[in-house]
């Protein structure tokens, strides 16, 4: 049983029953990369992808920088481990895995474009490479290796719904999830390396998982959060990978804080589109964008609320 209380979404009879047409199995793939050992790490991703694929997962999320590890000693080390996207060998292996399982994969990678490095997520599927998200909010020493993301907040249309991506620290910035939801995202795929930050966050108090559940609640989206486990160059990770629903509940996880694990659930994507809380209230259309969007400095071009 989840250690978190389920928060139900109040029913609204004026909306269509989500029915069965948008059921899909999704999975957060919790693993333990080794810093600098790309061959091992990519093999580990393929193994856990096979495990999730055998359980019928159609959408899989892997942790942040899962092909390289996270705590670099220098920019030179990060650069040596980086790859171009989608031409690099890691992305190509993930494309083959997606085709093997007829699934979609979002996975964290150390991306190189020219002389620039990015903490990125690649999205691949049976049809091949789909797109990239580059982490917007860089955490701690990441600022010494990576450039801030410059691709905005893309939303990708998949056969069962629309997805957007976050990376780890992005969850602390509500604008990220809000902009993705405003563009019609049903599911947020969050590749993470959640770390112990005393006293804010520990393995027993996964603040980031709680934040993800609240972002789901406030934006009527699912979140698939794939964290890593283990320790790396003095940094300890908290695990607790999870899948949260539009009501803020944990439909799967939080996972074990110390062990690799496939966190899997069947979700109904249509539930993310049932956004009324009462006959007169929809938090999405009730937004006063005339008052605060300009102040916040963003204008979603394709807002679907």
PDB file of N, CA and C in Angstrom, residues 17-120:
ATOM      1  N   UNK A  17     -17.828  10.239 -19.215  1.00  0.00           N
ATOM      2  CA  UNK A  17     -17.100   9.176 -18.530  1.00  0.00           C
ATOM      3  C   UNK A  17     -15.851   8.844 -19.344  1.00  0.00           C
ATOM      4  N   UNK A  18     -14.677   8.782 -18.684  1.00  0.00           N
ATOM      5  CA  UNK A  18     -13.465   8.509 -19.452  1.00  0.00           C
ATOM      6  C   UNK A  18     -13.473   7.176 -20.175  1.00  0.00           C
ATOM      7  N   UNK A  19     -14.264   6.220 -19.705  1.00  0.00           N
ATOM      8  CA  UNK A  19     -14.414   4.969 -20.426  1.00  0.00           C
ATOM      9  C   UNK A  19     -13.147   4.150 -20.497  1.00  0.00           C
ATOM     10  N   UNK A  20     -13.072   3.257 -21.484  1.00  0.00           N
ATOM     11  CA  UNK A  20     -11.963   2.317 -21.594  1.00  0.00           C
ATOM     12  C   UNK A  20     -11.052   2.593 -22.790  1.00  0.00           C
ATOM     13  N   UNK A  21     -11.403   3.602 -23.608  1.00  0.00           N
ATOM     14  CA  UNK A  21     -10.702   3.725 -24.877  1.00  0.00           C
ATOM     15  C   UNK A  21      -9.278   4.248 -24.759  1.00  0.00           C
ATOM     16  N   UNK A  22      -8.904   4.797 -23.631  1.00  0.00           N
ATOM     17  CA  UNK A  22      -7.581   5.395 -23.501  1.00  0.00           C
ATOM     18  C   UNK A  22      -6.759   4.757 -22.393  1.00  0.00           C
ATOM     19  N   UNK A  23      -6.989   3.477 -22.124  1.00  0.00           N
ATOM     20  CA  UNK A  23      -6.187   2.781 -21.129  1.00  0.00           C
ATOM     21  C   UNK A  23      -4.814   2.449 -21.710  1.00  0.00           C
ATOM     22  N   UNK A  24      -3.776   2.717 -20.944  1.00  0.00           N
ATOM     23  CA  UNK A  24      -2.417   2.434 -21.393  1.00  0.00           C
ATOM     24  C   UNK A  24      -1.559   2.111 -20.177  1.00  0.00           C
ATOM     25  N   UNK A  25      -0.665   1.148 -20.326  1.00  0.00           N
ATOM     26  CA  UNK A  25       0.271   0.825 -19.252  1.00  0.00           C
ATOM     27  C   UNK A  25       1.505   1.705 -19.384  1.00  0.00           C
ATOM     28  N   UNK A  26       1.874   2.325 -18.261  1.00  0.00           N
ATOM     29  CA  UNK A  26       3.041   3.203 -18.228  1.00  0.00           C
ATOM     30  C   UNK A  26       3.968   2.740 -17.112  1.00  0.00           C
ATOM     31  N   UNK A  27       5.248   3.075 -17.224  1.00  0.00           N
ATOM     32  CA  UNK A  27       6.213   2.574 -16.245  1.00  0.00           C
ATOM     33  C   UNK A  27       7.330   3.577 -15.994  1.00  0.00           C
ATOM     34  N   UNK A  28       7.706   3.690 -14.725  1.00  0.00           N
ATOM     35  CA  UNK A  28       8.909   4.403 -14.309  1.00  0.00           C
ATOM     36  C   UNK A  28       9.975   3.357 -14.015  1.00  0.00           C
ATOM     37  N   UNK A  29      11.113   3.457 -14.680  1.00  0.00           N
ATOM     38  CA  UNK A  29      12.151   2.430 -14.594  1.00  0.00           C
ATOM     39  C   UNK A  29      13.271   2.918 -13.678  1.00  0.00           C
ATOM     40  N   UNK A  30      13.239   2.457 -12.444  1.00  0.00           N
ATOM     41  CA  UNK A  30      14.220   2.873 -11.435  1.00  0.00           C
ATOM     42  C   UNK A  30      15.457   1.978 -11.527  1.00  0.00           C
ATOM     43  N   UNK A  31      16.635   2.587 -11.641  1.00  0.00           N
ATOM     44  CA  UNK A  31      17.858   1.817 -11.849  1.00  0.00           C
ATOM     45  C   UNK A  31      19.030   2.512 -11.156  1.00  0.00           C
ATOM     46  N   UNK A  32      20.223   1.918 -11.294  1.00  0.00           N
ATOM     47  CA  UNK A  32      21.417   2.459 -10.650  1.00  0.00           C
ATOM     48  C   UNK A  32      22.551   2.573 -11.663  1.00  0.00           C
ATOM     49  N   UNK A  33      22.659   3.709 -12.352  1.00  0.00           N
ATOM     50  CA  UNK A  33      23.773   3.894 -13.278  1.00  0.00           C
ATOM     51  C   UNK A  33      25.118   3.960 -12.550  1.00  0.00           C
ATOM     52  N   UNK A  34      26.182   3.687 -13.301  1.00  0.00           N
ATOM     53  CA  UNK A  34      27.544   3.830 -12.800  1.00  0.00           C
ATOM     54  C   UNK A  34      28.204   5.006 -13.521  1.00  0.00           C
ATOM     55  N   UNK A  35      28.766   5.926 -12.770  1.00  0.00           N
ATOM     56  CA  UNK A  35      29.366   7.100 -13.378  1.00  0.00           C
ATOM     57  C   UNK A  35      30.469   6.698 -14.362  1.00  0.00           C
ATOM     58  N   UNK A  36      30.344   7.179 -15.582  1.00  0.00           N
ATOM     59  CA  UNK A  36      31.369   6.980 -16.594  1.00  0.00           C
ATOM     60  C   UNK A  36      31.341   5.661 -17.331  1.00  0.00           C
ATOM     61  N   UNK A  37      30.489   4.716 -16.923  1.00  0.00           N
ATOM     62  CA  UNK A  37      30.472   3.381 -17.535  1.00  0.00           C
ATOM     63  C   UNK A  37      29.277   3.269 -18.485  1.00  0.00           C
ATOM     64  N   UNK A  38      29.410   3.851 -19.656  1.00  0.00           N
ATOM     65  CA  UNK A  38      28.282   3.914 -20.575  1.00  0.00           C
ATOM     66  C   UNK A  38      27.839   2.543 -21.059  1.00  0.00           C
ATOM     67  N   UNK A  39      28.785   1.653 -21.319  1.00  0.00           N
ATOM     68  CA  UNK A  39      28.408   0.321 -21.796  1.00  0.00           C
ATOM     69  C   UNK A  39      27.523  -0.384 -20.769  1.00  0.00           C
ATOM     70  N   UNK A  40      27.937  -0.346 -19.512  1.00  0.00           N
ATOM     71  CA  UNK A  40      27.129  -0.958 -18.453  1.00  0.00           C
ATOM     72  C   UNK A  40      25.772  -0.280 -18.350  1.00  0.00           C
ATOM     73  N   UNK A  41      25.775   1.043 -18.377  1.00  0.00           N
ATOM     74  CA  UNK A  41      24.531   1.779 -18.161  1.00  0.00           C
ATOM     75  C   UNK A  41      23.523   1.535 -19.271  1.00  0.00           C
ATOM     76  N   UNK A  42      23.977   1.582 -20.512  1.00  0.00           N
ATOM     77  CA  UNK A  42      23.049   1.349 -21.620  1.00  0.00           C
ATOM     78  C   UNK A  42      22.518  -0.079 -21.574  1.00  0.00           C
ATOM     79  N   UNK A  43      23.384  -1.034 -21.255  1.00  0.00           N
ATOM     80  CA  UNK A  43      22.926  -2.424 -21.116  1.00  0.00           C
ATOM     81  C   UNK A  43      21.890  -2.546 -20.005  1.00  0.00           C
ATOM     82  N   UNK A  44      22.098  -1.817 -18.905  1.00  0.00           N
ATOM     83  CA  UNK A  44      21.138  -1.854 -17.797  1.00  0.00           C
ATOM     84  C   UNK A  44      19.804  -1.254 -18.208  1.00  0.00           C
ATOM     85  N   UNK A  45      19.836  -0.178 -19.004  1.00  0.00           N
ATOM     86  CA  UNK A  45      18.567   0.398 -19.468  1.00  0.00           C
ATOM     87  C   UNK A  45      17.828  -0.588 -20.360  1.00  0.00           C
ATOM     88  N   UNK A  46      18.549  -1.280 -21.234  1.00  0.00           N
ATOM     89  CA  UNK A  46      17.896  -2.229 -22.141  1.00  0.00           C
ATOM     90  C   UNK A  46      17.303  -3.406 -21.377  1.00  0.00           C
ATOM     91  N   UNK A  47      17.982  -3.823 -20.318  1.00  0.00           N
ATOM     92  CA  UNK A  47      17.475  -4.933 -19.511  1.00  0.00           C
ATOM     93  C   UNK A  47      16.177  -4.549 -18.807  1.00  0.00           C
ATOM     94  N   UNK A  48      16.140  -3.354 -18.209  1.00  0.00           N
ATOM     95  CA  UNK A  48      14.932  -2.969 -17.474  1.00  0.00           C
ATOM     96  C   UNK A  48      13.811  -2.588 -18.440  1.00  0.00           C
ATOM     97  N   UNK A  49      14.168  -2.098 -19.641  1.00  0.00           N
ATOM     98  CA  UNK A  49      13.158  -1.883 -20.679  1.00  0.00           C
ATOM     99  C   UNK A  49      12.519  -3.215 -21.068  1.00  0.00           C
ATOM    100  N   UNK A  50      13.334  -4.254 -21.216  1.00  0.00           N
ATOM    101  CA  UNK A  50      12.796  -5.587 -21.527  1.00  0.00           C
ATOM    102  C   UNK A  50      11.836  -6.054 -20.435  1.00  0.00           C
ATOM    103  N   UNK A  51      12.205  -5.796 -19.187  1.00  0.00           N
ATOM    104  CA  UNK A  51      11.356  -6.209 -18.066  1.00  0.00           C
ATOM    105  C   UNK A  51      10.011  -5.495 -18.109  1.00  0.00           C
ATOM    106  N   UNK A  52      10.039  -4.191 -18.358  1.00  0.00           N
ATOM    107  CA  UNK A  52       8.783  -3.437 -18.435  1.00  0.00           C
ATOM    108  C   UNK A  52       7.990  -3.823 -19.673  1.00  0.00           C
ATOM    109  N   UNK A  53       8.687  -4.053 -20.784  1.00  0.00           N
ATOM    110  CA  UNK A  53       8.004  -4.459 -22.002  1.00  0.00           C
ATOM    111  C   UNK A  53       7.297  -5.789 -21.849  1.00  0.00           C
ATOM    112  N   UNK A  54       7.899  -6.703 -21.098  1.00  0.00           N
ATOM    113  CA  UNK A  54       7.271  -8.005 -20.850  1.00  0.00           C
ATOM    114  C   UNK A  54       5.988  -7.869 -20.049  1.00  0.00           C
ATOM    115  N   UNK A  55       5.869  -6.761 -19.305  1.00  0.00           N
ATOM    116  CA  UNK A  55       4.655  -6.505 -18.523  1.00  0.00           C
ATOM    117  C   UNK A  55       3.640  -5.654 -19.291  1.00  0.00           C
ATOM    118  N   UNK A  56       3.959  -5.340 -20.536  1.00  0.00           N
ATOM    119  CA  UNK A  56       3.004  -4.637 -21.382  1.00  0.00           C
ATOM    120  C   UNK A  56       3.084  -3.131 -21.351  1.00  0.00           C
ATOM    121  N   UNK A  57       4.163  -2.565 -20.824  1.00  0.00           N
ATOM    122  CA  UNK A  57       4.272  -1.106 -20.761  1.00  0.00           C
ATOM    123  C   UNK A  57       4.391  -0.521 -22.164  1.00  0.00           C
ATOM    124  N   UNK A  58       3.588   0.505 -22.457  1.00  0.00           N
ATOM    125  CA  UNK A  58       3.649   1.201 -23.749  1.00  0.00           C
ATOM    126  C   UNK A  58       4.405   2.515 -23.653  1.00  0.00           C
ATOM    127  N   UNK A  59       4.522   3.063 -22.448  1.00  0.00           N
ATOM    128  CA  UNK A  59       5.280   4.294 -22.225  1.00  0.00           C
ATOM    129  C   UNK A  59       6.199   4.063 -21.040  1.00  0.00           C
ATOM    130  N   UNK A  60       7.501   4.246 -21.253  1.00  0.00           N
ATOM    131  CA  UNK A  60       8.499   3.995 -20.215  1.00  0.00           C
ATOM    132  C   UNK A  60       9.349   5.242 -20.020  1.00  0.00           C
ATOM    133  N   UNK A  61       9.664   5.526 -18.761  1.00  0.00           N
ATOM    134  CA  UNK A  61      10.506   6.673 -18.431  1.00  0.00           C
ATOM    135  C   UNK A  61      11.725   6.174 -17.670  1.00  0.00           C
ATOM    136  N   UNK A  62      12.900   6.611 -18.105  1.00  0.00           N
ATOM    137  CA  UNK A  62      14.169   6.268 -17.466  1.00  0.00           C
ATOM    138  C   UNK A  62      14.733   7.487 -16.745  1.00  0.00           C
ATOM    139  N   UNK A  63      15.653   7.287 -15.792  1.00  0.00           N
ATOM    140  CA  UNK A  63      16.149   8.408 -14.990  1.00  0.00           C
ATOM    141  C   UNK A  63      16.985   9.422 -15.782  1.00  0.00           C
ATOM    142  N   UNK A  64      17.244  10.513 -15.129  1.00  0.00           N
ATOM    143  CA  UNK A  64      18.105  11.587 -15.627  1.00  0.00           C
ATOM    144  C   UNK A  64      19.532  11.072 -15.860  1.00  0.00           C
ATOM    145  N   UNK A  65      20.122  11.456 -16.993  1.00  0.00           N
ATOM    146  CA  UNK A  65      21.518  11.118 -17.319  1.00  0.00           C
ATOM    147  C   UNK A  65      21.822   9.634 -17.082  1.00  0.00           C
ATOM    148  N   UNK A  66      20.867   8.784 -17.436  1.00  0.00           N
ATOM    149  CA  UNK A  66      21.006   7.367 -17.083  1.00  0.00           C
ATOM    150  C   UNK A  66      22.053   6.647 -17.920  1.00  0.00           C
ATOM    151  N   UNK A  67      22.514   7.246 -19.001  1.00  0.00           N
ATOM    152  CA  UNK A  67      23.537   6.568 -19.804  1.00  0.00           C
ATOM    153  C   UNK A  67      24.961   6.890 -19.355  1.00  0.00           C
ATOM    154  N   UNK A  68      25.122   7.902 -18.483  1.00  0.00           N
ATOM    155  CA  UNK A  68      26.478   8.319 -18.105  1.00  0.00           C
ATOM    156  C   UNK A  68      26.734   8.361 -16.611  1.00  0.00           C
ATOM    157  N   UNK A  69      25.678   8.435 -15.799  1.00  0.00           N
ATOM    158  CA  UNK A  69      25.852   8.837 -14.416  1.00  0.00           C
ATOM    159  C   UNK A  69      25.781  10.350 -14.311  1.00  0.00           C
ATOM    160  N   UNK A  70      25.831  10.851 -13.081  1.00  0.00           N
ATOM    161  CA  UNK A  70      25.439  12.246 -12.839  1.00  0.00           C
ATOM    162  C   UNK A  70      26.560  13.150 -12.320  1.00  0.00           C
ATOM    163  N   UNK A  71      27.348  12.687 -11.351  1.00  0.00           N
ATOM    164  CA  UNK A  71      28.319  13.559 -10.682  1.00  0.00           C
ATOM    165  C   UNK A  71      29.640  13.550 -11.451  1.00  0.00           C
ATOM    166  N   UNK A  72      29.790  14.497 -12.347  1.00  0.00           N
ATOM    167  CA  UNK A  72      31.025  14.604 -13.112  1.00  0.00           C
ATOM    168  C   UNK A  72      32.090  15.339 -12.297  1.00  0.00           C
ATOM    169  N   UNK A  73      33.346  14.999 -12.557  1.00  0.00           N
ATOM    170  CA  UNK A  73      34.453  15.699 -11.904  1.00  0.00           C
ATOM    171  C   UNK A  73      34.856  16.963 -12.641  1.00  0.00           C
ATOM    172  N   UNK A  74      34.510  17.038 -13.913  1.00  0.00           N
ATOM    173  CA  UNK A  74      34.908  18.185 -14.719  1.00  0.00           C
ATOM    174  C   UNK A  74      34.030  18.252 -15.958  1.00  0.00           C
ATOM    175  N   UNK A  75      34.052  19.405 -16.608  1.00  0.00           N
ATOM    176  CA  UNK A  75      33.339  19.514 -17.870  1.00  0.00           C
ATOM    177  C   UNK A  75      33.971  18.612 -18.924  1.00  0.00           C
ATOM    178  N   UNK A  76      35.276  18.428 -18.834  1.00  0.00           N
ATOM    179  CA  UNK A  76      35.967  17.556 -19.778  1.00  0.00           C
ATOM    180  C   UNK A  76      35.439  16.125 -19.673  1.00  0.00           C
ATOM    181  N   UNK A  77      35.200  15.669 -18.444  1.00  0.00           N
ATOM    182  CA  UNK A  77      34.648  14.325 -18.268  1.00  0.00           C
ATOM    183  C   UNK A  77      33.248  14.235 -18.864  1.00  0.00           C
ATOM    184  N   UNK A  78      32.418  15.245 -18.580  1.00  0.00           N
ATOM    185  CA  UNK A  78      31.063  15.253 -19.124  1.00  0.00           C
ATOM    186  C   UNK A  78      31.092  15.276 -20.652  1.00  0.00           C
ATOM    187  N   UNK A  79      31.983  16.073 -21.216  1.00  0.00           N
ATOM    188  CA  UNK A  79      32.063  16.188 -22.674  1.00  0.00           C
ATOM    189  C   UNK A  79      32.474  14.859 -23.302  1.00  0.00           C
ATOM    190  N   UNK A  80      33.430  14.180 -22.676  1.00  0.00           N
ATOM    191  CA  UNK A  80      33.901  12.900 -23.209  1.00  0.00           C
ATOM    192  C   UNK A  80      32.806  11.844 -23.209  1.00  0.00           C
ATOM    193  N   UNK A  81      31.853  11.948 -22.288  1.00  0.00           N
ATOM    194  CA  UNK A  81      30.768  10.972 -22.179  1.00  0.00           C
ATOM    195  C   UNK A  81      29.535  11.366 -22.984  1.00  0.00           C
ATOM    196  N   UNK A  82      29.513  12.566 -23.508  1.00  0.00           N
ATOM    197  CA  UNK A  82      28.328  13.087 -24.184  1.00  0.00           C
ATOM    198  C   UNK A  82      28.174  12.500 -25.584  1.00  0.00           C
ATOM    199  N   UNK A  83      26.959  12.646 -26.122  1.00  0.00           N
ATOM    200  CA  UNK A  83      26.655  12.155 -27.469  1.00  0.00           C
ATOM    201  C   UNK A  83      25.757  13.144 -28.189  1.00  0.00           C
ATOM    202  N   UNK A  84      25.839  13.126 -29.500  1.00  0.00           N
ATOM    203  CA  UNK A  84      24.873  13.861 -30.295  1.00  0.00           C
ATOM    204  C   UNK A  84      23.548  13.102 -30.305  1.00  0.00           C
ATOM    205  N   UNK A  85      22.477  13.854 -30.449  1.00  0.00           N
ATOM    206  CA  UNK A  85      21.124  13.285 -30.506  1.00  0.00           C
ATOM    207  C   UNK A  85      20.492  13.727 -31.826  1.00  0.00           C
ATOM    208  N   UNK A  86      19.921  12.793 -32.579  1.00  0.00           N
ATOM    209  CA  UNK A  86      19.693  11.370 -32.284  1.00  0.00           C
ATOM    210  C   UNK A  86      20.755  10.431 -32.857  1.00  0.00           C
ATOM    211  N   UNK A  87      21.843  10.996 -33.409  1.00  0.00           N
ATOM    212  CA  UNK A  87      22.798  10.154 -34.130  1.00  0.00           C
ATOM    213  C   UNK A  87      23.604   9.240 -33.220  1.00  0.00           C
ATOM    214  N   UNK A  88      23.734   9.609 -31.935  1.00  0.00           N
ATOM    215  CA  UNK A  88      24.599   8.875 -31.026  1.00  0.00           C
ATOM    216  C   UNK A  88      24.151   7.447 -30.784  1.00  0.00           C
ATOM    217  N   UNK A  89      25.073   6.596 -30.331  1.00  0.00           N
ATOM    218  CA  UNK A  89      24.763   5.170 -30.163  1.00  0.00           C
ATOM    219  C   UNK A  89      23.711   4.885 -29.098  1.00  0.00           C
ATOM    220  N   UNK A  90      23.668   5.695 -28.023  1.00  0.00           N
ATOM    221  CA  UNK A  90      22.679   5.421 -26.973  1.00  0.00           C
ATOM    222  C   UNK A  90      21.266   5.614 -27.491  1.00  0.00           C
ATOM    223  N   UNK A  91      21.021   6.741 -28.146  1.00  0.00           N
ATOM    224  CA  UNK A  91      19.685   6.987 -28.694  1.00  0.00           C
ATOM    225  C   UNK A  91      19.305   5.907 -29.695  1.00  0.00           C
ATOM    226  N   UNK A  92      20.248   5.464 -30.497  1.00  0.00           N
ATOM    227  CA  UNK A  92      19.960   4.422 -31.482  1.00  0.00           C
ATOM    228  C   UNK A  92      19.589   3.099 -30.808  1.00  0.00           C
ATOM    229  N   UNK A  93      20.253   2.778 -29.696  1.00  0.00           N
ATOM    230  CA  UNK A  93      19.895   1.560 -28.957  1.00  0.00           C
ATOM    231  C   UNK A  93      18.492   1.676 -28.375  1.00  0.00           C
ATOM    232  N   UNK A  94      18.150   2.854 -27.871  1.00  0.00           N
ATOM    233  CA  UNK A  94      16.810   3.043 -27.306  1.00  0.00           C
ATOM    234  C   UNK A  94      15.736   2.973 -28.393  1.00  0.00           C
ATOM    235  N   UNK A  95      16.044   3.462 -29.587  1.00  0.00           N
ATOM    236  CA  UNK A  95      15.095   3.340 -30.693  1.00  0.00           C
ATOM    237  C   UNK A  95      14.837   1.863 -31.001  1.00  0.00           C
ATOM    238  N   UNK A  96      15.896   1.059 -31.053  1.00  0.00           N
ATOM    239  CA  UNK A  96      15.727  -0.378 -31.300  1.00  0.00           C
ATOM    240  C   UNK A  96      14.872  -1.023 -30.214  1.00  0.00           C
ATOM    241  N   UNK A  97      15.085  -0.619 -28.956  1.00  0.00           N
ATOM    242  CA  UNK A  97      14.296  -1.177 -27.852  1.00  0.00           C
ATOM    243  C   UNK A  97      12.832  -0.777 -27.974  1.00  0.00           C
ATOM    244  N   UNK A  98      12.573   0.468 -28.374  1.00  0.00           N
ATOM    245  CA  UNK A  98      11.196   0.923 -28.559  1.00  0.00           C
ATOM    246  C   UNK A  98      10.512   0.132 -29.669  1.00  0.00           C
ATOM    247  N   UNK A  99      11.232  -0.129 -30.725  1.00  0.00           N
ATOM    248  CA  UNK A  99      10.667  -0.915 -31.826  1.00  0.00           C
ATOM    249  C   UNK A  99      10.420  -2.358 -31.407  1.00  0.00           C
ATOM    250  N   UNK A 100      11.330  -2.907 -30.617  1.00  0.00           N
ATOM    251  CA  UNK A 100      11.193  -4.287 -30.143  1.00  0.00           C
ATOM    252  C   UNK A 100       9.915  -4.469 -29.336  1.00  0.00           C
ATOM    253  N   UNK A 101       9.588  -3.470 -28.509  1.00  0.00           N
ATOM    254  CA  UNK A 101       8.450  -3.596 -27.595  1.00  0.00           C
ATOM    255  C   UNK A 101       7.228  -2.791 -28.044  1.00  0.00           C
ATOM    256  N   UNK A 102       7.304  -2.184 -29.235  1.00  0.00           N
ATOM    257  CA  UNK A 102       6.207  -1.332 -29.701  1.00  0.00           C
ATOM    258  C   UNK A 102       5.813  -0.337 -28.608  1.00  0.00           C
ATOM    259  N   UNK A 103       6.808   0.346 -28.080  1.00  0.00           N
ATOM    260  CA  UNK A 103       6.614   1.226 -26.926  1.00  0.00           C
ATOM    261  C   UNK A 103       7.298   2.565 -27.171  1.00  0.00           C
ATOM    262  N   UNK A 104       7.020   3.493 -26.269  1.00  0.00           N
ATOM    263  CA  UNK A 104       7.629   4.821 -26.309  1.00  0.00           C
ATOM    264  C   UNK A 104       8.501   4.987 -25.071  1.00  0.00           C
ATOM    265  N   UNK A 105       9.666   5.574 -25.259  1.00  0.00           N
ATOM    266  CA  UNK A 105      10.660   5.677 -24.192  1.00  0.00           C
ATOM    267  C   UNK A 105      11.123   7.119 -24.070  1.00  0.00           C
ATOM    268  N   UNK A 106      11.119   7.627 -22.839  1.00  0.00           N
ATOM    269  CA  UNK A 106      11.703   8.926 -22.506  1.00  0.00           C
ATOM    270  C   UNK A 106      12.888   8.656 -21.586  1.00  0.00           C
ATOM    271  N   UNK A 107      14.065   9.113 -21.959  1.00  0.00           N
ATOM    272  CA  UNK A 107      15.261   8.724 -21.217  1.00  0.00           C
ATOM    273  C   UNK A 107      16.253   9.874 -21.133  1.00  0.00           C
ATOM    274  N   UNK A 108      16.884  10.006 -19.955  1.00  0.00           N
ATOM    275  CA  UNK A 108      17.846  11.068 -19.724  1.00  0.00           C
ATOM    276  C   UNK A 108      19.204  10.761 -20.327  1.00  0.00           C
ATOM    277  N   UNK A 109      19.811  11.769 -20.960  1.00  0.00           N
ATOM    278  CA  UNK A 109      21.066  11.568 -21.683  1.00  0.00           C
ATOM    279  C   UNK A 109      21.925  12.822 -21.588  1.00  0.00           C
ATOM    280  N   UNK A 110      23.243  12.641 -21.586  1.00  0.00           N
ATOM    281  CA  UNK A 110      24.174  13.758 -21.672  1.00  0.00           C
ATOM    282  C   UNK A 110      24.352  14.094 -23.148  1.00  0.00           C
ATOM    283  N   UNK A 111      23.730  15.196 -23.566  1.00  0.00           N
ATOM    284  CA  UNK A 111      23.672  15.548 -24.985  1.00  0.00           C
ATOM    285  C   UNK A 111      24.757  16.565 -25.344  1.00  0.00           C
ATOM    286  N   UNK A 112      25.352  16.359 -26.503  1.00  0.00           N
ATOM    287  CA  UNK A 112      26.319  17.315 -27.054  1.00  0.00           C
ATOM    288  C   UNK A 112      25.786  17.883 -28.362  1.00  0.00           C
ATOM    289  N   UNK A 113      25.830  19.208 -28.475  1.00  0.00           N
ATOM    290  CA  UNK A 113      25.537  19.886 -29.742  1.00  0.00           C
ATOM    291  C   UNK A 113      26.668  20.879 -29.991  1.00  0.00           C
ATOM    292  N   UNK A 114      27.534  20.553 -30.920  1.00  0.00           N
ATOM    293  CA  UNK A 114      28.733  21.361 -31.107  1.00  0.00           C
ATOM    294  C   UNK A 114      29.593  21.293 -29.856  1.00  0.00           C
ATOM    295  N   UNK A 115      29.910  22.455 -29.291  1.00  0.00           N
ATOM    296  CA  UNK A 115      30.676  22.509 -28.047  1.00  0.00           C
ATOM    297  C   UNK A 115      29.792  22.665 -26.821  1.00  0.00           C
ATOM    298  N   UNK A 116      28.487  22.619 -27.008  1.00  0.00           N
ATOM    299  CA  UNK A 116      27.546  22.820 -25.910  1.00  0.00           C
ATOM    300  C   UNK A 116      27.053  21.476 -25.377  1.00  0.00           C
ATOM    301  N   UNK A 117      26.886  21.407 -24.065  1.00  0.00           N
ATOM    302  CA  UNK A 117      26.353  20.222 -23.404  1.00  0.00           C
ATOM    303  C   UNK A 117      25.004  20.547 -22.788  1.00  0.00           C
ATOM    304  N   UNK A 118      24.094  19.563 -22.834  1.00  0.00           N
ATOM    305  CA  UNK A 118      22.757  19.725 -22.268  1.00  0.00           C
ATOM    306  C   UNK A 118      22.380  18.477 -21.478  1.00  0.00           C
ATOM    307  N   UNK A 119      21.667  18.705 -20.396  1.00  0.00           N
ATOM    308  CA  UNK A 119      21.052  17.636 -19.615  1.00  0.00           C
ATOM    309  C   UNK A 119      19.684  17.394 -20.250  1.00  0.00           C
ATOM    310  N   UNK A 120      19.576  16.373 -21.057  1.00  0.00           N
ATOM    311  CA  UNK A 120      18.425  16.229 -21.948  1.00  0.00           C
ATOM    312  C   UNK A 120      17.644  14.949 -21.709  1.00  0.00           C
TER     313      UNK A 120
END
